[in-house]
Tab-separated table of C-alpha atoms and ligand atoms in Angstrom:
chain	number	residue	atom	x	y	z
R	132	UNK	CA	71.146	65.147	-55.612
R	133	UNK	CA	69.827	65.675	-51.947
R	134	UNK	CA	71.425	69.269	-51.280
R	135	UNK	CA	71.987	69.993	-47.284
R	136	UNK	CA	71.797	73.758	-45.319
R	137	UNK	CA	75.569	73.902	-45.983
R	138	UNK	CA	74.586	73.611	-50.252
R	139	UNK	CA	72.006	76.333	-49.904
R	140	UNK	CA	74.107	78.541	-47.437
R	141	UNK	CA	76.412	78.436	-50.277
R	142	UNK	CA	74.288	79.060	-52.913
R	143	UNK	CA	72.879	82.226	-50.692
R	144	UNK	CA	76.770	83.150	-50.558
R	145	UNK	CA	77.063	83.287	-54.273
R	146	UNK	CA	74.188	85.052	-55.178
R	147	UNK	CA	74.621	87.631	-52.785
R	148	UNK	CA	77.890	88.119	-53.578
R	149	UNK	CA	76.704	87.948	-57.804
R	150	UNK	CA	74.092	90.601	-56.982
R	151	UNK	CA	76.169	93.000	-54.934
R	152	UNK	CA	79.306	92.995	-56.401
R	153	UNK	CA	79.006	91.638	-60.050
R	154	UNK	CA	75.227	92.280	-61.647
R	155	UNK	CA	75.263	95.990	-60.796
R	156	UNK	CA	78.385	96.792	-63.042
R	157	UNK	CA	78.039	94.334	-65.929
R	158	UNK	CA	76.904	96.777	-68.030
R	159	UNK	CA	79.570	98.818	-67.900
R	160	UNK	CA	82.233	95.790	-68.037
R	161	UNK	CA	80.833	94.598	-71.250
R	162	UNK	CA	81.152	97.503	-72.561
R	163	UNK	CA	84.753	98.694	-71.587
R	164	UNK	CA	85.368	94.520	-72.842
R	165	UNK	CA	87.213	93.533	-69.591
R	166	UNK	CA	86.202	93.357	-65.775
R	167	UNK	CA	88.580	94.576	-62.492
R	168	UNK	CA	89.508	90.697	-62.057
R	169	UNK	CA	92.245	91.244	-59.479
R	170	UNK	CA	89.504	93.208	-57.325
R	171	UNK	CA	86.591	90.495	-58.063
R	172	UNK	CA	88.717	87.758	-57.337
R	173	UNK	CA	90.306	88.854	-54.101
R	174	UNK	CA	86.287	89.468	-53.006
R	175	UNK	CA	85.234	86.054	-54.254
R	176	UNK	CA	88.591	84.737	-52.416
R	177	UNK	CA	87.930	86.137	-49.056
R	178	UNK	CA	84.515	84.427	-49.355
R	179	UNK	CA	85.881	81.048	-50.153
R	180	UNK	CA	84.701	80.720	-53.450
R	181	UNK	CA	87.532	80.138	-55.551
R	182	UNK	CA	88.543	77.002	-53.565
R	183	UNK	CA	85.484	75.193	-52.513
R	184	UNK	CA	86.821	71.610	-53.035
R	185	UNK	CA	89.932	72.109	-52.969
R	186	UNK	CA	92.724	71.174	-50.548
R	187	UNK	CA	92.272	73.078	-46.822
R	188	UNK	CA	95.898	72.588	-46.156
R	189	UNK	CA	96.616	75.115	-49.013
R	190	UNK	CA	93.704	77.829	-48.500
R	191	UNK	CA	90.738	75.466	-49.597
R	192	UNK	CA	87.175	75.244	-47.840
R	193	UNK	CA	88.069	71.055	-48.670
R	194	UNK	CA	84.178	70.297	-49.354
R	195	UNK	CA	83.533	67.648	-52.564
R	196	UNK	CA	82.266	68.873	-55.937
R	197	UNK	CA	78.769	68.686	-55.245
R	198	UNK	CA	79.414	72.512	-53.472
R	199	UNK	CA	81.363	73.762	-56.670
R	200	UNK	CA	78.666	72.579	-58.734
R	201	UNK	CA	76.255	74.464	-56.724
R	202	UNK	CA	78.419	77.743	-56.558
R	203	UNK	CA	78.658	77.117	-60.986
R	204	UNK	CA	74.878	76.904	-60.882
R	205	UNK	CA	74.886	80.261	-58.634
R	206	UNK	CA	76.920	81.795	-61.222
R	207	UNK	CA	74.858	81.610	-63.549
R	208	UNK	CA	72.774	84.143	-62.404
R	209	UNK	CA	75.218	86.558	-63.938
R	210	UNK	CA	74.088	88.602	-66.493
R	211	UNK	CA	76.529	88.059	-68.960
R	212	UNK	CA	78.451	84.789	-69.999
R	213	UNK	CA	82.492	86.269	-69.517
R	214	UNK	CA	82.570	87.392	-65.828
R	215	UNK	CA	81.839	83.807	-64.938
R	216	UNK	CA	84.075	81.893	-67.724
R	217	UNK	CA	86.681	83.728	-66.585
R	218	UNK	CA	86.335	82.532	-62.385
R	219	UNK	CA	85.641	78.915	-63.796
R	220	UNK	CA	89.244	79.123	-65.723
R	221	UNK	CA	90.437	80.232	-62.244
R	222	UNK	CA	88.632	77.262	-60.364
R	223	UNK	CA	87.921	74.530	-62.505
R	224	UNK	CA	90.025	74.601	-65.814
R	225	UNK	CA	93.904	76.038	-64.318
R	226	UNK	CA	94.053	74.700	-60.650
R	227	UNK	CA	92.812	71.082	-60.742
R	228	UNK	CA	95.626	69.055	-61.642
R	229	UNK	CA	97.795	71.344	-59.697
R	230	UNK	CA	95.388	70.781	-56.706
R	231	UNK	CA	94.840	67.239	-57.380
R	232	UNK	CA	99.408	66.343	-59.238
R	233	UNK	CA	101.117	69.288	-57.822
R	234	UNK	CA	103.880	68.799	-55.095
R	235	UNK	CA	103.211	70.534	-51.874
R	236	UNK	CA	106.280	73.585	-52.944
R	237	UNK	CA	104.301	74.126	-55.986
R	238	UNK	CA	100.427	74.575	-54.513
R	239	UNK	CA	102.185	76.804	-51.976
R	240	UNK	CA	103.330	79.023	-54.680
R	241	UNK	CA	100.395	78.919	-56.884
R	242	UNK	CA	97.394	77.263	-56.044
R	243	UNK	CA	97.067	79.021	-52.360
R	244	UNK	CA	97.000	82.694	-53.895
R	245	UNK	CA	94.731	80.970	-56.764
R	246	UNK	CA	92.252	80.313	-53.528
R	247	UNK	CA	92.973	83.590	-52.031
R	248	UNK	CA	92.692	85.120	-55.216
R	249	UNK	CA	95.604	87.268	-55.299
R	250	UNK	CA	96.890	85.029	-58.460
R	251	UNK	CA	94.686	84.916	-61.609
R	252	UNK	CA	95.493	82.391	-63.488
R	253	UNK	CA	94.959	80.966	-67.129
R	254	UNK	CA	95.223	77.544	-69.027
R	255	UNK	CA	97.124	77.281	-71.973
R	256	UNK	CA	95.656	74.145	-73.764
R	257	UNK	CA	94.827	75.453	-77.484
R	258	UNK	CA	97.206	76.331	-80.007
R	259	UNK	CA	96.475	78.147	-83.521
R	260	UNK	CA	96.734	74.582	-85.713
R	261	UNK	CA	95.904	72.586	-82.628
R	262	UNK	CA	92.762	73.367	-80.743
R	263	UNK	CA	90.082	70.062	-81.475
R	264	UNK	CA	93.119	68.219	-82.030
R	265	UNK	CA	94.942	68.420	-78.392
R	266	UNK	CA	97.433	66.364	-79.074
R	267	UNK	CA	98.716	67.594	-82.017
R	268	UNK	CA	99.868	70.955	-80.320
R	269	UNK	CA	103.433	71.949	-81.074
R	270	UNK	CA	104.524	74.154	-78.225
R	271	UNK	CA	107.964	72.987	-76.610
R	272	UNK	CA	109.158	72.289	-73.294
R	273	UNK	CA	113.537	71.371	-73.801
R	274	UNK	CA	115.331	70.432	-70.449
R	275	UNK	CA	118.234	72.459	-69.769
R	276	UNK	CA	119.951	71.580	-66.636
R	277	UNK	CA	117.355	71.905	-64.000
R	278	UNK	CA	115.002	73.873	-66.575
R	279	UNK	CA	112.637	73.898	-69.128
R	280	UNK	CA	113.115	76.127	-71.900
R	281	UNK	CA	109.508	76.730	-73.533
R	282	UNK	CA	109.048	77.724	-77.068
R	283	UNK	CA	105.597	77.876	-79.097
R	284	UNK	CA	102.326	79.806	-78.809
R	285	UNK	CA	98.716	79.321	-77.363
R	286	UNK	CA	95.774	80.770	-78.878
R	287	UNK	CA	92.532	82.229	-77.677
R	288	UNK	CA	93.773	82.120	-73.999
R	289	UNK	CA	91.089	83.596	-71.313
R	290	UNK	CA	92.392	85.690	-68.675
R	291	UNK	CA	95.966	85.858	-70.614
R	292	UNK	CA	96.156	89.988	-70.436
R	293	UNK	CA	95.389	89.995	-66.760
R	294	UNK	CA	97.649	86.576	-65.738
R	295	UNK	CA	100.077	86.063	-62.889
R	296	UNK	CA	100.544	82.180	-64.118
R	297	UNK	CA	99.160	80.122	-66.586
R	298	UNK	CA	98.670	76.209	-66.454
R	299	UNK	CA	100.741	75.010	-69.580
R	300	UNK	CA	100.314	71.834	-72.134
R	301	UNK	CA	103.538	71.215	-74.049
R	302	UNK	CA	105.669	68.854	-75.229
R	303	UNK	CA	108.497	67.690	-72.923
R	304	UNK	CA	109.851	64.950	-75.408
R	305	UNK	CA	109.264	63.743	-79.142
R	306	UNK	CA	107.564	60.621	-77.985
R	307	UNK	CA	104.288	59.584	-78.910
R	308	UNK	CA	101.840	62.167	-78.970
R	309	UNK	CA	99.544	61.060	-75.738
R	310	UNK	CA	102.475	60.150	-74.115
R	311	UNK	CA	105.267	62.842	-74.536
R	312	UNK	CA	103.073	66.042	-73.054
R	313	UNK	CA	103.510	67.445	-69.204
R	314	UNK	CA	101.757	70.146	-67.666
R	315	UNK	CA	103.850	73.373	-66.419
R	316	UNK	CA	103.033	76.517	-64.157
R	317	UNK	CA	104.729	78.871	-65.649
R	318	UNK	CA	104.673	82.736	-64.331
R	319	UNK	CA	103.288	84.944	-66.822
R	320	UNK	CA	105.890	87.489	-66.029
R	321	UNK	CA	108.866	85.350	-67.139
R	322	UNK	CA	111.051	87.098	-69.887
R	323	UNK	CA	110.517	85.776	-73.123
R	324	UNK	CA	106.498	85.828	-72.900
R	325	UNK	CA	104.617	87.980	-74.870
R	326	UNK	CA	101.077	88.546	-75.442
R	327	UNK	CA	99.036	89.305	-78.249
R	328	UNK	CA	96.659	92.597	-78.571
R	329	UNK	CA	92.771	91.666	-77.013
R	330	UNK	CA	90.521	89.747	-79.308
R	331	UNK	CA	87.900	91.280	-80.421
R	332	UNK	CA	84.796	88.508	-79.891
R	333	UNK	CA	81.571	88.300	-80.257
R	334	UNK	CA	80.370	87.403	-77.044
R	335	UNK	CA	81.944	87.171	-73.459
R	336	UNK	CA	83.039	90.509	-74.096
R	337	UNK	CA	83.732	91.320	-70.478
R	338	UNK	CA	86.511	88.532	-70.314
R	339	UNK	CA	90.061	89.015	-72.065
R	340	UNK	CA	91.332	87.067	-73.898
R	341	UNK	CA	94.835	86.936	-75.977
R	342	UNK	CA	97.491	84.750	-77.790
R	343	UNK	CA	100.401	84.182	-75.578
R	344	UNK	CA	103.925	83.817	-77.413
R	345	UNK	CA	107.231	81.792	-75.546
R	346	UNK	CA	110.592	82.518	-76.923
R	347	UNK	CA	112.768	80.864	-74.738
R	348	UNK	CA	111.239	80.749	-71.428
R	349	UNK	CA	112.943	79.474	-68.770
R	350	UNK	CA	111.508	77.771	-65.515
R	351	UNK	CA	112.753	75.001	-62.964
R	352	UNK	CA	111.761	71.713	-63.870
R	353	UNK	CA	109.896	71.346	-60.641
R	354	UNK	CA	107.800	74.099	-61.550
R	355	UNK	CA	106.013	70.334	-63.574
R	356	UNK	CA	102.508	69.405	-62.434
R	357	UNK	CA	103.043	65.166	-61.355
R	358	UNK	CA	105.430	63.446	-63.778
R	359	UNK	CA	107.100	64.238	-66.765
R	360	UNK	CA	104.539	62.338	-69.781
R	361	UNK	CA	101.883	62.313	-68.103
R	362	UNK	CA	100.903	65.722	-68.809
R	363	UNK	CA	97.620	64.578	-71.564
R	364	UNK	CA	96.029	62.399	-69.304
R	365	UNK	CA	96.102	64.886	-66.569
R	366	UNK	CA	94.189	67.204	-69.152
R	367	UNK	CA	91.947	64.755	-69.768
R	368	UNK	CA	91.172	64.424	-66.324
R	369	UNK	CA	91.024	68.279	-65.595
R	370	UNK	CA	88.313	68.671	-68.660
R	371	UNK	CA	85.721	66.559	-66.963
R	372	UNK	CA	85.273	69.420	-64.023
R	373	UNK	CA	85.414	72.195	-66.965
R	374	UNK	CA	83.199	70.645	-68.470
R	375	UNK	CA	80.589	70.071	-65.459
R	376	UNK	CA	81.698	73.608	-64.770
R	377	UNK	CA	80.539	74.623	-68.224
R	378	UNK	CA	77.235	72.338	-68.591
R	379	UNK	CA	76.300	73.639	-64.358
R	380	UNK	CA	76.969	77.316	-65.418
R	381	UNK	CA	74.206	77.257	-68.382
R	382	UNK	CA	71.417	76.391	-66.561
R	383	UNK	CA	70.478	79.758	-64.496
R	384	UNK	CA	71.122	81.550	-67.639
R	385	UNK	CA	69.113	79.883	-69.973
R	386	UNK	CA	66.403	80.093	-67.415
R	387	UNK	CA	66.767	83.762	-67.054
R	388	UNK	CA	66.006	83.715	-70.808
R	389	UNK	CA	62.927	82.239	-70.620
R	390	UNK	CA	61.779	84.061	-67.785
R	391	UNK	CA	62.458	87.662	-69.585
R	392	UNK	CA	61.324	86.595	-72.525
R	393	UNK	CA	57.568	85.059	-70.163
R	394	UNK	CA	57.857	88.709	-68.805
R	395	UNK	CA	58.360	90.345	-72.550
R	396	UNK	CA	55.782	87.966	-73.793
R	397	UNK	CA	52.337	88.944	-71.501
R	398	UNK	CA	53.547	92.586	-72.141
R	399	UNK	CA	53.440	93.194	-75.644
R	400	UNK	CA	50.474	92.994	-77.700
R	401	UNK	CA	49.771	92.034	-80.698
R	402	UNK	CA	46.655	91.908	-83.032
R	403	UNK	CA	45.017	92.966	-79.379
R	404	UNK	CA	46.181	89.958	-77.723
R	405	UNK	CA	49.386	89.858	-75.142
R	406	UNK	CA	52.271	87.536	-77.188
R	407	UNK	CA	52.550	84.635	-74.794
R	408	UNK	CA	48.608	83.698	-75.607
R	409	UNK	CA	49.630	82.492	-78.480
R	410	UNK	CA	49.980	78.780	-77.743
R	411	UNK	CA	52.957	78.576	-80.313
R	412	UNK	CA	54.799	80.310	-77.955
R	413	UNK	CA	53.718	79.345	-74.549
R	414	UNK	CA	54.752	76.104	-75.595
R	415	UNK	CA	57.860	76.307	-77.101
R	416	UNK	CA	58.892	77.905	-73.798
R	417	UNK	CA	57.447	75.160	-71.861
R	418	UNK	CA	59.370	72.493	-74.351
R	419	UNK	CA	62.610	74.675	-73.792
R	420	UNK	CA	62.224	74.503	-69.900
R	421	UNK	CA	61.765	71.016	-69.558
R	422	UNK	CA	64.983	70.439	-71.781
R	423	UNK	CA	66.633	72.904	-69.271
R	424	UNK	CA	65.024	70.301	-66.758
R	425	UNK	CA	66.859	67.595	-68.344
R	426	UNK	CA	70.323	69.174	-68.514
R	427	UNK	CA	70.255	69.682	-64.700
R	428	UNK	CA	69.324	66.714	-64.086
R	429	UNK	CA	72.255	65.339	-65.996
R	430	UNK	CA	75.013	67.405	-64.511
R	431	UNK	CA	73.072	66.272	-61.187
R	432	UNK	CA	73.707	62.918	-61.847
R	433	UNK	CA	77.168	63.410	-63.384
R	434	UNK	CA	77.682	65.419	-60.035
R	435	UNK	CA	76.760	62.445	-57.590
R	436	UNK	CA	79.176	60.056	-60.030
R	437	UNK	CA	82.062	62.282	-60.015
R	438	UNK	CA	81.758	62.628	-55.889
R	439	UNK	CA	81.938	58.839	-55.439
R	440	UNK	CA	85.509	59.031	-57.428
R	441	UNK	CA	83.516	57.436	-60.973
R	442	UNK	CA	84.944	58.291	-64.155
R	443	UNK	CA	81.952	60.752	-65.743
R	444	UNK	CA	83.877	61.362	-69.146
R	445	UNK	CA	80.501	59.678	-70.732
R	446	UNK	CA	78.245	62.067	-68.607
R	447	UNK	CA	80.401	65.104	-68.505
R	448	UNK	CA	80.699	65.097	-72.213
R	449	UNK	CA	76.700	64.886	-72.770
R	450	UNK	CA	76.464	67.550	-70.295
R	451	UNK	CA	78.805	69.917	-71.799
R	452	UNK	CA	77.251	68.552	-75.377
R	453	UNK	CA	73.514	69.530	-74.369
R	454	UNK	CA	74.400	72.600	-72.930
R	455	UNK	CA	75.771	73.918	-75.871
R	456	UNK	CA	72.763	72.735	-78.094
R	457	UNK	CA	70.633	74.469	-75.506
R	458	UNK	CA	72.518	77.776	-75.344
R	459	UNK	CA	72.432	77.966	-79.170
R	460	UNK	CA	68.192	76.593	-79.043
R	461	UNK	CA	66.722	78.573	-76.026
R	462	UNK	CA	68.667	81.954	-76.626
R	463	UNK	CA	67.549	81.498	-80.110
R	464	UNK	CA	64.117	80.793	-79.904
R	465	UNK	CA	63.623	83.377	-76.795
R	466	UNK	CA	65.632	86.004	-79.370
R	467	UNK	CA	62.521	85.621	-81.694
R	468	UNK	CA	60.009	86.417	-79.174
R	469	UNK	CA	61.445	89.622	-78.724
R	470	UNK	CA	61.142	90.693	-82.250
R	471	UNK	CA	62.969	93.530	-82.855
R	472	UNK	CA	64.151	94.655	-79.454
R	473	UNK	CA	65.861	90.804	-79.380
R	474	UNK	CA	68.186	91.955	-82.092
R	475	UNK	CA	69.381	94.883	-79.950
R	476	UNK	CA	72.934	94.741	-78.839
R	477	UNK	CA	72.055	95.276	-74.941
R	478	UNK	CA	68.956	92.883	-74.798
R	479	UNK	CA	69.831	90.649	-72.005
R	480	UNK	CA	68.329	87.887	-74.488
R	481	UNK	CA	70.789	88.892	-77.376
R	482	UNK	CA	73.878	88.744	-75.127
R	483	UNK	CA	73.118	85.258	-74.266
R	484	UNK	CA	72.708	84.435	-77.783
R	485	UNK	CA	76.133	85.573	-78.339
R	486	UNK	CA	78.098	84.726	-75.168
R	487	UNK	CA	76.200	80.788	-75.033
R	488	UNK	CA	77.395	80.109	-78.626
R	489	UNK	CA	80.843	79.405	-77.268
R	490	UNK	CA	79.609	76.735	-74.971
R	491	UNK	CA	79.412	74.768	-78.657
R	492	UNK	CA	83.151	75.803	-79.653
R	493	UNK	CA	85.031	76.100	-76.428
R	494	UNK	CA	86.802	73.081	-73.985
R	495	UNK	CA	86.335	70.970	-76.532
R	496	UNK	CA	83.486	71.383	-79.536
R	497	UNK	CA	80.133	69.395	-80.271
R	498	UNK	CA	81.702	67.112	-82.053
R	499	UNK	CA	84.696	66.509	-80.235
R	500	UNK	CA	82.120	65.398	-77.068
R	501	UNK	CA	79.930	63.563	-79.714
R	502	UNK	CA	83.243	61.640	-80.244
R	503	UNK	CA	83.976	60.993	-77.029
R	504	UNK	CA	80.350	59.428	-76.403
R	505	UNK	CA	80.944	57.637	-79.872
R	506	UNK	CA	84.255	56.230	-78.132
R	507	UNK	CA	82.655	55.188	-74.839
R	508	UNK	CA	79.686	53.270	-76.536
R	509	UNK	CA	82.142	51.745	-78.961
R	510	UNK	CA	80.212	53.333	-81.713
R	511	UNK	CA	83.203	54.623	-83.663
R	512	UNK	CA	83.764	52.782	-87.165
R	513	UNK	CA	85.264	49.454	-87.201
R	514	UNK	CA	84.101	49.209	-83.335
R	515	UNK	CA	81.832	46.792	-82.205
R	516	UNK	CA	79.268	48.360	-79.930
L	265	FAD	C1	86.408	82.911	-76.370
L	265	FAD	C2	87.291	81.710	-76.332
L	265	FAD	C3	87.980	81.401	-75.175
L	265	FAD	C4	88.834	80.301	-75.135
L	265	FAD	N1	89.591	80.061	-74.015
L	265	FAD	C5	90.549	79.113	-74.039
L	265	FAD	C6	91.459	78.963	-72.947
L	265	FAD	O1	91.376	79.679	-71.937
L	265	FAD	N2	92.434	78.020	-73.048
L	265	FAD	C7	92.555	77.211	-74.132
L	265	FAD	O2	93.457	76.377	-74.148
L	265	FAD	N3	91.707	77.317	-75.182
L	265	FAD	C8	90.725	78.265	-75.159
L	265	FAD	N4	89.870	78.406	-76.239
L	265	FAD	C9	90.049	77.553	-77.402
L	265	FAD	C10	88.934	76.524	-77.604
L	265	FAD	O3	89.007	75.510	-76.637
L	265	FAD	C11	89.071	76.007	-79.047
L	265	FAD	O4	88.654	77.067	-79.894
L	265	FAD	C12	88.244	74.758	-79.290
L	265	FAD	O5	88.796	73.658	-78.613
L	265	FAD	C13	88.117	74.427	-80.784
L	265	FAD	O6	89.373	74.413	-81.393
L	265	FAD	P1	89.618	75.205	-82.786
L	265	FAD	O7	89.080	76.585	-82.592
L	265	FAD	O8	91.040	75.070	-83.150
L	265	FAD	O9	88.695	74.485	-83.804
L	265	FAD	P2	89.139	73.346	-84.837
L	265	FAD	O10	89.865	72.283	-84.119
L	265	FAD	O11	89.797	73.990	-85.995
L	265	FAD	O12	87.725	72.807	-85.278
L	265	FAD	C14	86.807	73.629	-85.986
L	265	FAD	C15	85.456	72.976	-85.965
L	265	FAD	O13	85.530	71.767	-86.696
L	265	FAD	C16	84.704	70.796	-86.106
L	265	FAD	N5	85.543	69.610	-85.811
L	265	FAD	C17	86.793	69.574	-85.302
L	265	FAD	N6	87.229	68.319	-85.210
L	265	FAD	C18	86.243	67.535	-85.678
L	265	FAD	C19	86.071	66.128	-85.825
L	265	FAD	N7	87.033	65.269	-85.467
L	265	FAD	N8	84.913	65.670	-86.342
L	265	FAD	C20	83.922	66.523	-86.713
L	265	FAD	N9	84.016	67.851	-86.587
L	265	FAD	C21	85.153	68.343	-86.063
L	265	FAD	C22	84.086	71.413	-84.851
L	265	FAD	O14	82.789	71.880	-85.168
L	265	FAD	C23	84.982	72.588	-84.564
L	265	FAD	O15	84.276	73.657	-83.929
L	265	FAD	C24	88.976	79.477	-76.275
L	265	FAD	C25	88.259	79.774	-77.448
L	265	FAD	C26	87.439	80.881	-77.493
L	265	FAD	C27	86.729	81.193	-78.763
């Protein structure tokens, strides 16, 4: 990917605004297990960064994904994994279909405060028996006059406690299962929701996250993301930028792991020689960077697809599938370096270890994006490839 002034002026715009307003309190958010979102996001908002590519006509700086990918990359220089999971649920995983389906009433309403930032928002995908398995999810959407009437529950839902919407998967019919699902804004202050207390994780402590209960909930039917049905493939579609999201936001942190544990490594001695001269470890690190290597290079080239309006469900899957073997390889690996200060709670090293081992679970598991790539080869059984 060639990257122009206007990439790196971004790139200077996110880590200037990671360094001053994010990296100085982490600490403390991780600790207190929640961030002031409402203040971050307002900050990020007035500098653009919570609508790079999307529309201008609603708030948006309008610029293609290549820029978001760069400002993902950027914010990975956090040091901790739930400050920026929780502004990629804001950018990449609740507002694309409305930015992409939405009517023009609706991205008034929503997505323009989601830019601004004075809206957090949250996607309500998973369910408790349903979260591999998308389209068995049970959560209801019944017309009622001009409404919909939602009843059900979604599980594990970032952002939920601090919500003013959430981007909602149910099912607006009893058709078949790919078929009968729509997507739905739905305020988070409607009567009728109700949230679960925190969840107590064990990583991305600094993001919140909660079940969210409907018991009648009533919205206007044009409150609908595009057309009733069609609600499934619009997910599908809105998991290949979560996914780049996910895969682009590794990269700076898996470096930073190496690089502390490089640092930890020529300082501390052992048997009177500094760590990193033993070659067992110089080159495990070495290995681990150029795998790091690889996986940009991949959500490069996914990057460059996706801009020319390809489908990257093939690329964005194996980016999003090696990013979560490499969150779970380097911060383990680097963890062992350390010794015992790597098994203490506040070593940067040991928070990646825990926060990275969702990238394996979350928006879709290993397996799930091993199936995919099965699917795409024609690789499954009884397929011919
Ligand atoms: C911290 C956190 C934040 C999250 N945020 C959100 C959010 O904001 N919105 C949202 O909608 N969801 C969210 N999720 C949910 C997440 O996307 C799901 O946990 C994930 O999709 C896996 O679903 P599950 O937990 O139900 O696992 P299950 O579907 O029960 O699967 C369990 C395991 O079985 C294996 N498996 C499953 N299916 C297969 C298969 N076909 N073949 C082989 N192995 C398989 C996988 O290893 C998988 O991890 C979040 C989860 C966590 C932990």
């Amino acid at each position: 990917m060639i990257f122009t002034p206007e990439h790196e002026a971004l790139r200077r715009t996110v880590r200037g605004f990671v360094e001053h307003q994010i990296n100085p309190y982490v600490d403390e958010w991780e600790r207190a297990g929640r961030f002031p979102i409402h203040e971050i996001f307002r900050k990020a908002g007035d500098l653009g960064l919570l609508g790079i590519s999307k529309p201008e006509q609603f708030g948006g700086m309008g610029l293609d994904y290549s820029y978001s990918i760069v400002a993902a990359e950027e914010f990975g220089t956090v040091r901790c994994g739930g400050v920026p999971m929780s502004i990629g649920v804001q950018t990449d995983m609740c507002t694309p279909a409305l930015a992409r389906f939405g009517s023009d009433a609706l991205r008034e309403q929503f997505l323009r405060p989601a830019i601004s930032g004075e809206q957090v928002g949250c996607i309500g995908v998973s369910e408790a028996g349903a979260g591999s398995d998308v389209a068995g999810l049970k959560t209801s959407a019944r017309k009622d006059g001009d409404d919909y009437v939602i009843n059900g529950s979604k599980m594990w839902i970032t952002n939920a406690p601090c919500a003013d919407f959430i981007c909602l998967l149910a099912n607006t019919s009893d058709g078949k299962p790919h078929a009968n699902k729509s997507l739905i804004v739905v305020p988070m202050d409607s009567p009728g929701i109700t949230l679960g207390s925190d969840l107590d994780k064990l990583g991305m402590r600094s993001s919140q996250t909660a079940q969210v209960f409907f018991d009648d909930v009533r919205v206007p039917q044009h409150y609908r993301i595009g057309h009733e049905g069609a609600g499934f493939m619009m997910q599908m579609l809105q998991f290949q930028e979560e996914r780049l999201f996910g895969a682009a936001n590794m990269i700076k942190g898996l470096e930073h792991c190496i690089d502390s544990t490089i640092a930890y490594c020529q300082e501390r001695r052992t048997f009177g020689n500094a760590l990193i001269d033993n070659q067992v470890i110089h080159f495990r690190l070495a290995e681990l960077a150029s795998e790091i290597e690889c996986l940009r290079a991949l959500v490069y080239q996914a990057t460059e697809q996706y801009v020319t309006g390809q489908d990257v469900t093939r690329l964005a899957s194996m980016a999003k599938l090696k990013a979560g073997r490499l969150g779970r390889e380097v911060s383990d690996s680097c963890l062992q370096y350390w010794g015992g200060m790597g098994f203490m709670w506040d070593n940067p090293v040991a928070r990646a270890y825990r926060d990275m081992r969702l990238v394996s679970i979350g928006g879709g598991a290993d397996e799930i994006m091993l199936g995919i790539i099965c699917k795409l080869m024609g690789t499954l059984p009884g397929k011919k490839p």
